[in-house]
Amino acid sequence: MRRDQRRQRGLELGVLLLIGEVLNIGYDAIPPVTLVSIIGQALLYIGVINVPWEKWDVCISGKKVLHHHDYKSFFLSNVEHADDMHLYYNMISYLVKGRTLEYKYGSANFALLLAFLSTLTSFFYVAIAYVAAEFLENKHAMSSCAIGFSGVIFALKLLTTLENPVGHTYIQGFRVHV
């Protein structure tokens, strides 16, 4: 695939659903760091933000980081997504957690938290690959490559759960444990 064609995806279903959800909530009801990071990842996915890499060139793997010293994947892999539904599900989950935590911590602290969690989750991914390869003798673990924001979202879910002293919420009148 030619580099100038790779990101001309257009508005696929997942992107349209994401736009609809942001408009339904109201962009003015979404704190700035959360909103900018959602818009940025969506624009990166559809190709409006032109970057000099392919999404799978920046996927993170133990081999790329530890053997080839490719540290850019440590950070860039977090903002790339495999397809439109991957982007949609990640951003919808992130939207809920981002709104809660950014209002609680403030925008500057939340931005620092995102940077920290992005680095930490990448570190854990590489560490788990190394442990699986060395101690579990899984020869493919170091080559397994990942992209996406899921690790950061799971970390934000943990913080959201810890920050909610009640331990449950009500959705459509039903009590749901969080």
PDB file of C-alpha atoms in Angstrom:
ATOM      1  CA  MET A   1       0.000   0.000   0.000  1.00  0.00           C
ATOM      2  CA  ARG A   2       1.329   3.420  -0.880  1.00  0.00           C
ATOM      3  CA  ARG A   3       2.036   5.657   2.098  1.00  0.00           C
ATOM      4  CA  ASP A   4      -0.288   8.419   0.835  1.00  0.00           C
ATOM      5  CA  GLN A   5      -3.212   5.949   0.653  1.00  0.00           C
ATOM      6  CA  ARG A   6      -2.842   4.180   3.946  1.00  0.00           C
ATOM      7  CA  ARG A   7      -4.931   6.510   6.105  1.00  0.00           C
ATOM      8  CA  GLN A   8      -7.611   7.536   3.670  1.00  0.00           C
ATOM      9  CA  ARG A   9     -10.226   5.489   5.478  1.00  0.00           C
ATOM     10  CA  GLY A  10     -13.050   7.993   5.490  1.00  0.00           C
ATOM     11  CA  LEU A  11     -15.813   7.978   8.026  1.00  0.00           C
ATOM     12  CA  GLU A  12     -16.324   4.299   8.805  1.00  0.00           C
ATOM     13  CA  LEU A  13     -19.156   3.108  11.064  1.00  0.00           C
ATOM     14  CA  GLY A  14     -17.099   3.162  14.275  1.00  0.00           C
ATOM     15  CA  VAL A  15     -15.961   6.730  13.599  1.00  0.00           C
ATOM     16  CA  LEU A  16     -19.542   7.826  12.845  1.00  0.00           C
ATOM     17  CA  LEU A  17     -20.785   6.189  16.056  1.00  0.00           C
ATOM     18  CA  LEU A  18     -18.040   7.942  18.019  1.00  0.00           C
ATOM     19  CA  ILE A  19     -18.936  11.323  16.504  1.00  0.00           C
ATOM     20  CA  GLY A  20     -22.592  10.673  17.321  1.00  0.00           C
ATOM     21  CA  GLU A  21     -21.815   9.852  20.948  1.00  0.00           C
ATOM     22  CA  VAL A  22     -19.621  12.936  21.415  1.00  0.00           C
ATOM     23  CA  LEU A  23     -22.356  15.126  19.902  1.00  0.00           C
ATOM     24  CA  ASN A  24     -25.022  13.395  22.019  1.00  0.00           C
ATOM     25  CA  ILE A  25     -23.105  14.082  25.231  1.00  0.00           C
ATOM     26  CA  GLY A  26     -22.141  17.533  24.017  1.00  0.00           C
ATOM     27  CA  TYR A  27     -18.555  18.513  23.391  1.00  0.00           C
ATOM     28  CA  ASP A  28     -18.970  21.257  26.005  1.00  0.00           C
ATOM     29  CA  ALA A  29     -19.718  18.561  28.628  1.00  0.00           C
ATOM     30  CA  ILE A  30     -16.444  16.734  27.962  1.00  0.00           C
ATOM     31  CA  PRO A  31     -13.343  18.102  29.721  1.00  0.00           C
ATOM     32  CA  PRO A  32     -10.602  19.434  27.413  1.00  0.00           C
ATOM     33  CA  VAL A  33      -7.865  16.792  27.738  1.00  0.00           C
ATOM     34  CA  THR A  34     -10.373  13.981  27.297  1.00  0.00           C
ATOM     35  CA  LEU A  35     -11.986  15.696  24.309  1.00  0.00           C
ATOM     36  CA  VAL A  36      -8.706  16.614  22.595  1.00  0.00           C
ATOM     37  CA  SER A  37      -7.269  13.126  23.060  1.00  0.00           C
ATOM     38  CA  ILE A  38     -10.424  11.510  21.622  1.00  0.00           C
ATOM     39  CA  ILE A  39     -10.492  13.892  18.658  1.00  0.00           C
ATOM     40  CA  GLY A  40      -6.739  13.467  18.138  1.00  0.00           C
ATOM     41  CA  GLN A  41      -6.911   9.672  18.066  1.00  0.00           C
ATOM     42  CA  ALA A  42      -9.920   9.767  15.713  1.00  0.00           C
ATOM     43  CA  LEU A  43      -8.203  12.226  13.359  1.00  0.00           C
ATOM     44  CA  LEU A  44      -5.061  10.083  13.422  1.00  0.00           C
ATOM     45  CA  TYR A  45      -7.126   7.008  12.581  1.00  0.00           C
ATOM     46  CA  ILE A  46      -8.964   8.555   9.615  1.00  0.00           C
ATOM     47  CA  GLY A  47      -5.797  10.147   8.261  1.00  0.00           C
ATOM     48  CA  VAL A  48      -6.408  13.851   8.845  1.00  0.00           C
ATOM     49  CA  ILE A  49      -3.266  13.933  10.981  1.00  0.00           C
ATOM     50  CA  ASN A  50      -0.522  12.920   8.579  1.00  0.00           C
ATOM     51  CA  VAL A  51       2.253  10.931  10.240  1.00  0.00           C
ATOM     52  CA  PRO A  52       5.408   9.353   8.781  1.00  0.00           C
ATOM     53  CA  TRP A  53       4.650   5.834  10.030  1.00  0.00           C
ATOM     54  CA  GLU A  54       2.259   2.961   9.427  1.00  0.00           C
ATOM     55  CA  LYS A  55       0.196   1.828  12.411  1.00  0.00           C
ATOM     56  CA  TRP A  56       1.870  -1.591  12.535  1.00  0.00           C
ATOM     57  CA  ASP A  57       5.313   0.044  12.306  1.00  0.00           C
ATOM     58  CA  VAL A  58       4.760   1.501  15.785  1.00  0.00           C
ATOM     59  CA  CYS A  59       3.104  -1.488  17.439  1.00  0.00           C
ATOM     60  CA  ILE A  60       4.877  -2.408  20.649  1.00  0.00           C
ATOM     61  CA  SER A  61       6.633  -5.718  21.181  1.00  0.00           C
ATOM     62  CA  GLY A  62       9.304  -6.948  23.533  1.00  0.00           C
ATOM     63  CA  LYS A  63      11.592  -7.684  20.590  1.00  0.00           C
ATOM     64  CA  LYS A  64      11.272  -4.187  19.091  1.00  0.00           C
ATOM     65  CA  VAL A  65      12.002  -2.475  22.401  1.00  0.00           C
ATOM     66  CA  LEU A  66      14.585  -4.775  24.004  1.00  0.00           C
ATOM     67  CA  HIS A  67      16.449  -6.101  20.947  1.00  0.00           C
ATOM     68  CA  HIS A  68      16.060  -3.310  18.385  1.00  0.00           C
ATOM     69  CA  HIS A  69      15.869  -0.376  20.841  1.00  0.00           C
ATOM     70  CA  ASP A  70      12.787   0.972  19.031  1.00  0.00           C
ATOM     71  CA  TYR A  71      11.498   3.222  21.783  1.00  0.00           C
ATOM     72  CA  LYS A  72       9.084   5.241  19.653  1.00  0.00           C
ATOM     73  CA  SER A  73       6.661   2.314  19.804  1.00  0.00           C
ATOM     74  CA  PHE A  74       6.693   2.718  23.587  1.00  0.00           C
ATOM     75  CA  PHE A  75       4.564   5.839  23.146  1.00  0.00           C
ATOM     76  CA  LEU A  76       3.084   5.806  19.647  1.00  0.00           C
ATOM     77  CA  SER A  77       1.514   2.352  19.923  1.00  0.00           C
ATOM     78  CA  ASN A  78      -0.962   3.704  22.467  1.00  0.00           C
ATOM     79  CA  VAL A  79      -2.643   6.134  20.059  1.00  0.00           C
ATOM     80  CA  GLU A  80      -2.974   3.838  17.031  1.00  0.00           C
ATOM     81  CA  HIS A  81      -5.987   1.554  16.522  1.00  0.00           C
ATOM     82  CA  ALA A  82      -6.419  -1.551  14.381  1.00  0.00           C
ATOM     83  CA  ASP A  83      -9.829  -0.665  12.954  1.00  0.00           C
ATOM     84  CA  ASP A  84     -12.802   1.654  13.373  1.00  0.00           C
ATOM     85  CA  MET A  85     -14.582  -0.490  15.972  1.00  0.00           C
ATOM     86  CA  HIS A  86     -11.377  -0.824  18.009  1.00  0.00           C
ATOM     87  CA  LEU A  87     -11.201   2.981  18.037  1.00  0.00           C
ATOM     88  CA  TYR A  88     -14.910   3.316  18.859  1.00  0.00           C
ATOM     89  CA  TYR A  89     -14.989   0.887  21.792  1.00  0.00           C
ATOM     90  CA  ASN A  90     -11.772   2.264  23.265  1.00  0.00           C
ATOM     91  CA  MET A  91     -12.867   5.892  22.975  1.00  0.00           C
ATOM     92  CA  ILE A  92     -16.363   5.271  24.402  1.00  0.00           C
ATOM     93  CA  SER A  93     -14.865   3.502  27.402  1.00  0.00           C
ATOM     94  CA  TYR A  94     -12.238   6.236  27.748  1.00  0.00           C
ATOM     95  CA  LEU A  95     -14.883   8.960  27.484  1.00  0.00           C
ATOM     96  CA  VAL A  96     -16.668   7.713  30.605  1.00  0.00           C
ATOM     97  CA  LYS A  97     -13.477   7.349  32.629  1.00  0.00           C
ATOM     98  CA  GLY A  98     -11.876  10.526  31.302  1.00  0.00           C
ATOM     99  CA  ARG A  99     -14.879  12.665  32.202  1.00  0.00           C
ATOM    100  CA  THR A 100     -14.928  11.305  35.743  1.00  0.00           C
ATOM    101  CA  LEU A 101     -11.208  11.520  36.458  1.00  0.00           C
ATOM    102  CA  GLU A 102     -10.389  14.751  34.621  1.00  0.00           C
ATOM    103  CA  TYR A 103     -13.066  16.629  36.557  1.00  0.00           C
ATOM    104  CA  LYS A 104     -11.712  15.131  39.789  1.00  0.00           C
ATOM    105  CA  TYR A 105      -7.964  15.686  39.148  1.00  0.00           C
ATOM    106  CA  GLY A 106      -8.001  18.745  36.899  1.00  0.00           C
ATOM    107  CA  SER A 107      -6.876  18.893  33.279  1.00  0.00           C
ATOM    108  CA  ALA A 108      -3.135  19.364  33.846  1.00  0.00           C
ATOM    109  CA  ASN A 109      -2.900  16.502  36.336  1.00  0.00           C
ATOM    110  CA  PHE A 110      -5.050  14.287  34.131  1.00  0.00           C
ATOM    111  CA  ALA A 111      -2.753  14.935  31.144  1.00  0.00           C
ATOM    112  CA  LEU A 112       0.243  13.952  33.289  1.00  0.00           C
ATOM    113  CA  LEU A 113      -1.637  10.867  34.460  1.00  0.00           C
ATOM    114  CA  LEU A 114      -2.285   9.835  30.836  1.00  0.00           C
ATOM    115  CA  ALA A 115       1.396  10.251  29.959  1.00  0.00           C
ATOM    116  CA  PHE A 116       2.434   8.246  33.025  1.00  0.00           C
ATOM    117  CA  LEU A 117      -0.078   5.456  32.384  1.00  0.00           C
ATOM    118  CA  SER A 118       0.862   5.266  28.698  1.00  0.00           C
ATOM    119  CA  THR A 119       4.493   4.757  29.670  1.00  0.00           C
ATOM    120  CA  LEU A 120       3.669   2.346  32.492  1.00  0.00           C
ATOM    121  CA  THR A 121       1.381   0.128  30.414  1.00  0.00           C
ATOM    122  CA  SER A 122       3.979  -0.063  27.637  1.00  0.00           C
ATOM    123  CA  PHE A 123       6.624  -1.021  30.194  1.00  0.00           C
ATOM    124  CA  PHE A 124       4.364  -3.773  31.558  1.00  0.00           C
ATOM    125  CA  TYR A 125       3.643  -5.071  28.063  1.00  0.00           C
ATOM    126  CA  VAL A 126       7.358  -5.435  27.345  1.00  0.00           C
ATOM    127  CA  ALA A 127       8.046  -6.920  30.801  1.00  0.00           C
ATOM    128  CA  ILE A 128       5.289  -9.518  30.410  1.00  0.00           C
ATOM    129  CA  ALA A 129       6.603 -10.446  26.954  1.00  0.00           C
ATOM    130  CA  TYR A 130      10.090 -10.905  28.409  1.00  0.00           C
ATOM    131  CA  VAL A 131       8.866 -13.028  31.331  1.00  0.00           C
ATOM    132  CA  ALA A 132       6.727 -15.176  29.027  1.00  0.00           C
ATOM    133  CA  ALA A 133       9.652 -15.713  26.655  1.00  0.00           C
ATOM    134  CA  GLU A 134      12.301 -16.413  29.290  1.00  0.00           C
ATOM    135  CA  PHE A 135      10.482 -18.216  32.069  1.00  0.00           C
ATOM    136  CA  LEU A 136       7.480 -19.748  30.333  1.00  0.00           C
ATOM    137  CA  GLU A 137       9.535 -20.610  27.254  1.00  0.00           C
ATOM    138  CA  ASN A 138       7.015 -19.003  24.912  1.00  0.00           C
ATOM    139  CA  LYS A 139       9.197 -18.194  21.911  1.00  0.00           C
ATOM    140  CA  HIS A 140       6.497 -16.067  20.254  1.00  0.00           C
ATOM    141  CA  ALA A 141       5.856 -13.751  23.211  1.00  0.00           C
ATOM    142  CA  MET A 142       8.628 -11.306  22.324  1.00  0.00           C
ATOM    143  CA  SER A 143       7.345 -10.916  18.758  1.00  0.00           C
ATOM    144  CA  SER A 144       3.693 -10.362  19.641  1.00  0.00           C
ATOM    145  CA  CYS A 145       2.841  -6.807  18.648  1.00  0.00           C
ATOM    146  CA  ALA A 146       0.053  -4.580  20.044  1.00  0.00           C
ATOM    147  CA  ILE A 147      -1.520  -1.202  19.375  1.00  0.00           C
ATOM    148  CA  GLY A 148      -4.318   0.679  21.078  1.00  0.00           C
ATOM    149  CA  PHE A 149      -5.304   2.568  24.188  1.00  0.00           C
ATOM    150  CA  SER A 150      -6.735  -0.430  26.071  1.00  0.00           C
ATOM    151  CA  GLY A 151      -3.975  -0.701  28.669  1.00  0.00           C
ATOM    152  CA  VAL A 152      -4.417   2.942  29.630  1.00  0.00           C
ATOM    153  CA  ILE A 153      -8.195   2.477  29.750  1.00  0.00           C
ATOM    154  CA  PHE A 154      -7.866  -0.516  32.090  1.00  0.00           C
ATOM    155  CA  ALA A 155      -5.622   1.539  34.374  1.00  0.00           C
ATOM    156  CA  LEU A 156      -8.151   4.399  34.307  1.00  0.00           C
ATOM    157  CA  LYS A 157     -10.913   1.894  35.148  1.00  0.00           C
ATOM    158  CA  LEU A 158      -8.935   0.805  38.187  1.00  0.00           C
ATOM    159  CA  LEU A 159      -8.560   4.420  39.319  1.00  0.00           C
ATOM    160  CA  THR A 160     -12.234   5.149  38.654  1.00  0.00           C
ATOM    161  CA  THR A 161     -13.222   2.145  40.752  1.00  0.00           C
ATOM    162  CA  LEU A 162     -10.866   3.119  43.579  1.00  0.00           C
ATOM    163  CA  GLU A 163     -12.064   6.735  43.512  1.00  0.00           C
ATOM    164  CA  ASN A 164     -15.741   5.765  43.749  1.00  0.00           C
ATOM    165  CA  PRO A 165     -16.309   5.217  47.483  1.00  0.00           C
ATOM    166  CA  VAL A 166     -19.831   3.891  46.946  1.00  0.00           C
ATOM    167  CA  GLY A 167     -18.727   0.977  44.792  1.00  0.00           C
ATOM    168  CA  HIS A 168     -21.872   1.046  42.676  1.00  0.00           C
ATOM    169  CA  THR A 169     -23.897   3.306  40.459  1.00  0.00           C
ATOM    170  CA  TYR A 170     -27.388   3.261  39.020  1.00  0.00           C
ATOM    171  CA  ILE A 171     -27.959   2.886  35.286  1.00  0.00           C
ATOM    172  CA  GLN A 172     -31.560   3.036  34.056  1.00  0.00           C
ATOM    173  CA  GLY A 173     -32.695   2.363  37.637  1.00  0.00           C
ATOM    174  CA  PHE A 174     -30.576  -0.771  38.068  1.00  0.00           C
ATOM    175  CA  ARG A 175     -27.812  -0.948  40.636  1.00  0.00           C
ATOM    176  CA  VAL A 176     -24.516  -1.790  38.911  1.00  0.00           C
ATOM    177  CA  HIS A 177     -21.271  -2.503  40.767  1.00  0.00           C
ATOM    178  CA  VAL A 178     -18.332  -0.505  39.439  1.00  0.00           C
TER     179      VAL A 178
END
